[in-house]
PDB file of C-alpha atoms and ligand atoms in Angstrom:
ATOM      1  CA  MET A1272     -71.020-154.201  77.720  1.00  0.00           C
ATOM      2  CA  VAL A1273     -68.599-155.433  80.328  1.00  0.00           C
ATOM      3  CA  PHE A1274     -64.868-155.324  79.731  1.00  0.00           C
ATOM      4  CA  SER A1275     -62.690-158.382  79.927  1.00  0.00           C
ATOM      5  CA  GLU A1276     -59.664-158.470  82.168  1.00  0.00           C
ATOM      6  CA  LYS A1277     -57.516-158.390  79.058  1.00  0.00           C
ATOM      7  CA  GLU A1278     -59.153-155.254  77.688  1.00  0.00           C
ATOM      8  CA  GLU A1279     -58.742-153.469  80.983  1.00  0.00           C
ATOM      9  CA  ALA A1280     -55.086-154.532  81.102  1.00  0.00           C
ATOM     10  CA  LEU A1281     -54.476-153.182  77.586  1.00  0.00           C
ATOM     11  CA  VAL A1282     -55.898-149.801  78.489  1.00  0.00           C
ATOM     12  CA  LYS A1283     -53.929-149.653  81.751  1.00  0.00           C
ATOM     13  CA  GLU A1284     -50.727-150.675  79.996  1.00  0.00           C
ATOM     14  CA  SER A1285     -51.029-147.850  77.483  1.00  0.00           C
ATOM     15  CA  TRP A1286     -52.079-145.360  80.147  1.00  0.00           C
ATOM     16  CA  GLU A1287     -48.780-146.041  81.940  1.00  0.00           C
ATOM     17  CA  ILE A1288     -46.957-144.985  78.757  1.00  0.00           C
ATOM     18  CA  LEU A1289     -49.110-141.896  78.192  1.00  0.00           C
ATOM     19  CA  LYS A1290     -48.596-140.820  81.792  1.00  0.00           C
ATOM     20  CA  GLN A1291     -44.869-140.474  81.223  1.00  0.00           C
ATOM     21  CA  ASP A1292     -45.365-137.498  78.941  1.00  0.00           C
ATOM     22  CA  ILE A1293     -48.844-136.041  79.240  1.00  0.00           C
ATOM     23  CA  PRO A1294     -47.868-132.595  77.902  1.00  0.00           C
ATOM     24  CA  GLN A1295     -46.495-134.074  74.686  1.00  0.00           C
ATOM     25  CA  TYR A1296     -49.425-136.407  74.080  1.00  0.00           C
ATOM     26  CA  SER A1297     -51.889-133.661  74.931  1.00  0.00           C
ATOM     27  CA  LEU A1298     -50.449-131.547  72.152  1.00  0.00           C
ATOM     28  CA  ARG A1299     -50.508-134.527  69.819  1.00  0.00           C
ATOM     29  CA  LEU A1300     -54.153-135.203  70.602  1.00  0.00           C
ATOM     30  CA  PHE A1301     -55.004-131.632  69.906  1.00  0.00           C
ATOM     31  CA  SER A1302     -52.994-131.425  66.667  1.00  0.00           C
ATOM     32  CA  SER A1303     -54.590-134.632  65.551  1.00  0.00           C
ATOM     33  CA  ILE A1304     -58.086-133.156  66.011  1.00  0.00           C
ATOM     34  CA  ILE A1305     -57.181-129.965  64.154  1.00  0.00           C
ATOM     35  CA  GLU A1306     -55.537-131.856  61.277  1.00  0.00           C
ATOM     36  CA  VAL A1307     -58.780-133.643  60.515  1.00  0.00           C
ATOM     37  CA  GLN A1308     -61.123-130.801  61.336  1.00  0.00           C
ATOM     38  CA  PRO A1309     -59.445-127.376  61.152  1.00  0.00           C
ATOM     39  CA  ALA A1310     -62.753-125.652  61.937  1.00  0.00           C
ATOM     40  CA  ALA A1311     -62.786-127.261  65.390  1.00  0.00           C
ATOM     41  CA  LYS A1312     -60.129-124.752  66.361  1.00  0.00           C
ATOM     42  CA  ASP A1313     -62.732-122.059  66.826  1.00  0.00           C
ATOM     43  CA  MET A1314     -64.571-123.997  69.486  1.00  0.00           C
ATOM     44  CA  PHE A1315     -61.659-123.937  71.900  1.00  0.00           C
ATOM     45  CA  SER A1316     -61.111-120.728  73.857  1.00  0.00           C
ATOM     46  CA  PHE A1317     -57.361-121.286  74.006  1.00  0.00           C
ATOM     47  CA  LEU A1318     -57.083-121.495  70.208  1.00  0.00           C
ATOM     48  CA  ARG A1319     -59.593-119.038  68.884  1.00  0.00           C
ATOM     49  CA  ASP A1320     -57.182-116.120  68.820  1.00  0.00           C
ATOM     50  CA  SER A1321     -54.028-117.846  67.654  1.00  0.00           C
ATOM     51  CA  ASP A1322     -52.878-119.201  64.316  1.00  0.00           C
ATOM     52  CA  GLU A1323     -50.892-121.984  65.820  1.00  0.00           C
ATOM     53  CA  ILE A1324     -51.494-124.504  68.524  1.00  0.00           C
ATOM     54  CA  PRO A1325     -49.979-122.964  71.657  1.00  0.00           C
ATOM     55  CA  GLN A1326     -47.162-125.186  72.895  1.00  0.00           C
ATOM     56  CA  ASN A1327     -47.504-124.219  76.497  1.00  0.00           C
ATOM     57  CA  ASN A1328     -51.093-123.510  77.274  1.00  0.00           C
ATOM     58  CA  PRO A1329     -51.904-124.922  80.730  1.00  0.00           C
ATOM     59  CA  LYS A1330     -55.629-125.159  80.000  1.00  0.00           C
ATOM     60  CA  LEU A1331     -55.090-127.113  76.803  1.00  0.00           C
ATOM     61  CA  LYS A1332     -52.822-129.563  78.570  1.00  0.00           C
ATOM     62  CA  ALA A1333     -55.038-129.944  81.596  1.00  0.00           C
ATOM     63  CA  HIS A1334     -58.113-130.589  79.478  1.00  0.00           C
ATOM     64  CA  ALA A1335     -56.409-133.041  77.172  1.00  0.00           C
ATOM     65  CA  ALA A1336     -54.944-134.909  80.131  1.00  0.00           C
ATOM     66  CA  LYS A1337     -58.483-135.263  81.492  1.00  0.00           C
ATOM     67  CA  VAL A1338     -59.689-136.686  78.202  1.00  0.00           C
ATOM     68  CA  PHE A1339     -57.091-139.477  78.483  1.00  0.00           C
ATOM     69  CA  LYS A1340     -57.745-140.036  82.156  1.00  0.00           C
ATOM     70  CA  LEU A1341     -61.531-140.087  81.936  1.00  0.00           C
ATOM     71  CA  THR A1342     -61.385-142.563  79.059  1.00  0.00           C
ATOM     72  CA  CYS A1343     -59.020-144.754  81.041  1.00  0.00           C
ATOM     73  CA  GLU A1344     -61.294-144.596  84.091  1.00  0.00           C
ATOM     74  CA  SER A1345     -64.242-145.430  81.895  1.00  0.00           C
ATOM     75  CA  ALA A1346     -62.422-148.621  80.888  1.00  0.00           C
ATOM     76  CA  ILE A1347     -61.866-149.528  84.524  1.00  0.00           C
ATOM     77  CA  GLN A1348     -65.530-148.921  85.327  1.00  0.00           C
ATOM     78  CA  LEU A1349     -66.549-151.142  82.430  1.00  0.00           C
ATOM     79  CA  ARG A1350     -64.973-154.052  84.272  1.00  0.00           C
ATOM     80  CA  LYS A1351     -67.416-153.529  87.102  1.00  0.00           C
ATOM     81  CA  LYS A1352     -70.802-154.655  85.990  1.00  0.00           C
ATOM     82  CA  GLY A1353     -73.398-151.937  86.118  1.00  0.00           C
ATOM     83  CA  GLY A1354     -70.929-149.266  87.167  1.00  0.00           C
ATOM     84  CA  ALA A1355     -71.430-145.803  85.678  1.00  0.00           C
ATOM     85  CA  VAL A1356     -68.470-144.838  83.511  1.00  0.00           C
ATOM     86  CA  ILE A1357     -68.282-141.349  85.011  1.00  0.00           C
ATOM     87  CA  ASP A1358     -69.522-139.741  88.203  1.00  0.00           C
ATOM     88  CA  GLU A1359     -72.653-137.610  88.110  1.00  0.00           C
ATOM     89  CA  THR A1360     -71.017-134.273  89.002  1.00  0.00           C
ATOM     90  CA  THR A1361     -68.324-134.559  86.317  1.00  0.00           C
ATOM     91  CA  LEU A1362     -70.908-135.689  83.813  1.00  0.00           C
ATOM     92  CA  LYS A1363     -73.174-132.689  84.470  1.00  0.00           C
ATOM     93  CA  HIS A1364     -70.187-130.359  84.148  1.00  0.00           C
ATOM     94  CA  LEU A1365     -68.966-131.914  80.883  1.00  0.00           C
ATOM     95  CA  GLY A1366     -72.496-131.962  79.465  1.00  0.00           C
ATOM     96  CA  SER A1367     -72.884-128.250  79.948  1.00  0.00           C
ATOM     97  CA  VAL A1368     -69.336-127.292  78.869  1.00  0.00           C
ATOM     98  CA  HIS A1369     -69.680-129.162  75.586  1.00  0.00           C
ATOM     99  CA  LEU A1370     -73.167-127.908  74.917  1.00  0.00           C
ATOM    100  CA  LYS A1371     -72.101-124.340  75.605  1.00  0.00           C
ATOM    101  CA  ASN A1372     -69.137-124.632  73.247  1.00  0.00           C
ATOM    102  CA  GLY A1373     -71.217-125.871  70.337  1.00  0.00           C
ATOM    103  CA  VAL A1374     -70.020-129.481  70.288  1.00  0.00           C
ATOM    104  CA  LEU A1375     -72.236-131.680  68.125  1.00  0.00           C
ATOM    105  CA  GLU A1376     -72.750-135.406  67.707  1.00  0.00           C
ATOM    106  CA  PRO A1377     -70.384-135.872  64.694  1.00  0.00           C
ATOM    107  CA  HIS A1378     -67.521-134.233  66.585  1.00  0.00           C
ATOM    108  CA  PHE A1379     -67.350-137.184  68.936  1.00  0.00           C
ATOM    109  CA  GLN A1380     -66.262-139.529  66.163  1.00  0.00           C
ATOM    110  CA  MET A1381     -63.430-137.260  65.096  1.00  0.00           C
ATOM    111  CA  VAL A1382     -62.160-136.880  68.661  1.00  0.00           C
ATOM    112  CA  LYS A1383     -62.302-140.656  68.992  1.00  0.00           C
ATOM    113  CA  GLU A1384     -60.165-141.151  65.909  1.00  0.00           C
ATOM    114  CA  ALA A1385     -57.703-138.511  67.061  1.00  0.00           C
ATOM    115  CA  LEU A1386     -57.478-140.170  70.480  1.00  0.00           C
ATOM    116  CA  LEU A1387     -56.786-143.578  68.966  1.00  0.00           C
ATOM    117  CA  ARG A1388     -54.143-142.179  66.617  1.00  0.00           C
ATOM    118  CA  THR A1389     -52.435-140.453  69.512  1.00  0.00           C
ATOM    119  CA  ILE A1390     -52.359-143.602  71.599  1.00  0.00           C
ATOM    120  CA  LYS A1391     -51.104-145.644  68.671  1.00  0.00           C
ATOM    121  CA  GLU A1392     -48.206-143.239  68.186  1.00  0.00           C
ATOM    122  CA  ALA A1393     -47.458-143.102  71.879  1.00  0.00           C
ATOM    123  CA  VAL A1394     -47.262-146.847  72.482  1.00  0.00           C
ATOM    124  CA  GLY A1395     -45.350-147.668  69.292  1.00  0.00           C
ATOM    125  CA  ASP A1396     -44.841-151.400  68.864  1.00  0.00           C
ATOM    126  CA  LYS A1397     -46.994-152.245  71.879  1.00  0.00           C
ATOM    127  CA  TRP A1398     -49.993-151.224  69.752  1.00  0.00           C
ATOM    128  CA  SER A1399     -52.518-153.865  68.732  1.00  0.00           C
ATOM    129  CA  GLU A1400     -55.984-153.929  67.230  1.00  0.00           C
ATOM    130  CA  ASP A1401     -57.278-155.185  70.566  1.00  0.00           C
ATOM    131  CA  MET A1402     -55.733-152.238  72.354  1.00  0.00           C
ATOM    132  CA  GLY A1403     -57.414-149.902  69.889  1.00  0.00           C
ATOM    133  CA  SER A1404     -60.810-151.488  70.301  1.00  0.00           C
ATOM    134  CA  ALA A1405     -60.523-151.479  74.105  1.00  0.00           C
ATOM    135  CA  TRP A1406     -59.847-147.717  74.123  1.00  0.00           C
ATOM    136  CA  GLY A1407     -62.487-147.232  71.460  1.00  0.00           C
ATOM    137  CA  GLU A1408     -65.108-149.022  73.517  1.00  0.00           C
ATOM    138  CA  ALA A1409     -64.211-147.126  76.691  1.00  0.00           C
ATOM    139  CA  TYR A1410     -64.412-143.857  74.756  1.00  0.00           C
ATOM    140  CA  ASP A1411     -67.754-144.753  73.147  1.00  0.00           C
ATOM    141  CA  GLN A1412     -69.326-145.441  76.528  1.00  0.00           C
ATOM    142  CA  LEU A1413     -68.018-142.183  77.945  1.00  0.00           C
ATOM    143  CA  ALA A1414     -69.098-140.245  74.860  1.00  0.00           C
ATOM    144  CA  ALA A1415     -72.567-141.810  75.040  1.00  0.00           C
ATOM    145  CA  ALA A1416     -72.936-140.619  78.641  1.00  0.00           C
ATOM    146  CA  ILE A1417     -71.846-137.064  77.732  1.00  0.00           C
ATOM    147  CA  LYS A1418     -74.114-136.961  74.670  1.00  0.00           C
ATOM    148  CA  ALA A1419     -77.099-138.153  76.720  1.00  0.00           C
ATOM    149  CA  GLU A1420     -76.373-135.459  79.310  1.00  0.00           C
ATOM    150  CA  MET A1421     -76.166-132.810  76.572  1.00  0.00           C
ATOM    151  CA  LYS A1422     -79.621-133.817  75.354  1.00  0.00           C
ATOM    152  CA  LYS A1423     -81.033-133.424  78.859  1.00  0.00           C
ATOM    153  CA  GLU A1424     -79.833-129.850  79.180  1.00  0.00           C
ATOM    154  CA  PRO A1425     -82.411-127.211  78.309  1.00  0.00           C
TER     155      PRO A1425
HETATM  156  C1  LIG B2590     -63.745-129.066  77.276  1.00  0.00           C
HETATM  157  C2  LIG B2590     -63.380-133.836  77.997  1.00  0.00           C
HETATM  158  C3  LIG B2590     -65.406-134.622  73.679  1.00  0.00           C
HETATM  159  C4  LIG B2590     -64.624-129.978  72.610  1.00  0.00           C
HETATM  160  C5  LIG B2590     -63.501-130.285  77.856  1.00  0.00           C
HETATM  161  C6  LIG B2590     -62.999-130.476  79.195  1.00  0.00           C
HETATM  162  C7  LIG B2590     -62.890-131.818  79.385  1.00  0.00           C
HETATM  163  C8  LIG B2590     -63.311-132.470  78.182  1.00  0.00           C
HETATM  164  C9  LIG B2590     -62.406-132.528  80.637  1.00  0.00           C
HETATM  165  C10 LIG B2590     -62.669-129.380  80.200  1.00  0.00           C
HETATM  166  C11 LIG B2590     -63.922-128.993  80.942  1.00  0.00           C
HETATM  167  C12 LIG B2590     -63.707-127.830  81.889  1.00  0.00           C
HETATM  168  O1  LIG B2590     -63.721-126.672  81.428  1.00  0.00           O
HETATM  169  O2  LIG B2590     -63.562-128.065  83.078  1.00  0.00           O
HETATM  170  C13 LIG B2590     -63.972-134.466  76.920  1.00  0.00           C
HETATM  171  C14 LIG B2590     -64.257-135.888  76.823  1.00  0.00           C
HETATM  172  C15 LIG B2590     -64.847-136.109  75.611  1.00  0.00           C
HETATM  173  C16 LIG B2590     -64.912-134.824  74.945  1.00  0.00           C
HETATM  174  C17 LIG B2590     -63.941-136.899  77.912  1.00  0.00           C
HETATM  175  C18 LIG B2590     -65.351-137.375  74.965  1.00  0.00           C
HETATM  176  C19 LIG B2590     -65.558-138.519  75.562  1.00  0.00           C
HETATM  177  C20 LIG B2590     -65.313-133.444  72.986  1.00  0.00           C
HETATM  178  C21 LIG B2590     -65.658-133.267  71.599  1.00  0.00           C
HETATM  179  C22 LIG B2590     -65.403-131.972  71.278  1.00  0.00           C
HETATM  180  C23 LIG B2590     -64.927-131.307  72.486  1.00  0.00           C
HETATM  181  C24 LIG B2590     -66.204-134.358  70.700  1.00  0.00           C
HETATM  182  C25 LIG B2590     -65.561-131.342  69.919  1.00  0.00           C
HETATM  183  C26 LIG B2590     -64.541-130.948  69.213  1.00  0.00           C
HETATM  184  C27 LIG B2590     -64.424-129.310  73.794  1.00  0.00           C
HETATM  185  C28 LIG B2590     -64.403-127.869  73.943  1.00  0.00           C
HETATM  186  C29 LIG B2590     -64.155-127.600  75.293  1.00  0.00           C
HETATM  187  C30 LIG B2590     -64.024-128.900  75.947  1.00  0.00           C
HETATM  188  C31 LIG B2590     -64.618-126.864  72.812  1.00  0.00           C
HETATM  189  C32 LIG B2590     -64.018-126.240  75.954  1.00  0.00           C
HETATM  190  C33 LIG B2590     -62.583-125.825  75.916  1.00  0.00           C
HETATM  191  C34 LIG B2590     -62.388-124.391  76.389  1.00  0.00           C
HETATM  192  O3  LIG B2590     -62.235-124.194  77.598  1.00  0.00           O
HETATM  193  O4  LIG B2590     -62.376-123.527  75.552  1.00  0.00           O
HETATM  194  N1  LIG B2590     -63.665-131.519  77.258  1.00  0.00           N
HETATM  195  N2  LIG B2590     -64.370-133.859  75.767  1.00  0.00           N
HETATM  196  N3  LIG B2590     -64.870-132.235  73.498  1.00  0.00           N
HETATM  197  N4  LIG B2590     -64.193-129.896  75.015  1.00  0.00           N
HETATM  198 FE1  LIG B2590     -64.240-131.866  75.363  1.00  0.00          FE
HETATM  199  C1  LIG B2591     -61.388-131.221  75.208  1.00  0.00           C
HETATM  200  N1  LIG B2591     -62.317-132.041  74.787  1.00  0.00           N
HETATM  201  C2  LIG B2591     -61.997-132.957  73.897  1.00  0.00           C
HETATM  202  C3  LIG B2591     -60.739-133.101  73.401  1.00  0.00           C
HETATM  203  C4  LIG B2591     -59.749-132.247  73.828  1.00  0.00           C
HETATM  204  C5  LIG B2591     -58.446-132.321  73.352  1.00  0.00           C
HETATM  205  C6  LIG B2591     -57.493-131.463  73.789  1.00  0.00           C
HETATM  206  C7  LIG B2591     -57.807-130.497  74.708  1.00  0.00           C
HETATM  207  C8  LIG B2591     -59.083-130.417  75.199  1.00  0.00           C
HETATM  208  C9  LIG B2591     -60.079-131.288  74.758  1.00  0.00           C
END
């Protein structure tokens, strides 16, 4: 599917808000995943050995920031007909990282919901159903690419 100008604008608008406090929203994204699926904690190297979510783990923040950014870029690519939502090198890397860490198909839905909740909280009264579905669509396309790559790996 191709994004409308409006959908792209909604994603960009919320990205501007997220960008102002990536560390905070990164933690929120993470907490949101763990709230729904406490067992997911064990998949992440930076959480495995701690009871709480580390407030200042650089790896956690860097990874979470990439999740936001890649989803946002996916939305921008969706405006360009036929454009891949993610470049081949990044895709190969993410395919193997997720496969190696035991990520499975159903996990993608829970990360999606956590991502949408985090964005909703972050943007406050700028939130709309259309904004949610624009992010959701961008995420789905990105997730589909990663899942397909994971299936290719031996
Ligand atoms: C690692 C993005 C979905 C679990 C990562 C990294 C990125 C990323 C950028 C860091 C890779 C690196 O080491 O350089 C994404 C995106 C997703 C997605 C864009 C969806 C569109 C998921 C899902 C799960 C998950 C559904 C399951 C809970 C993990 C784990 C790691 C990881 C366990 C390794 C963390 C570590 O270093 O211990 N992801 N991810 N990801 N992701 Fe995801
Ligand atoms: C990696 N993959 C998916 C979601 C994430 C959330 C926080 C930190 C890292 C992540």
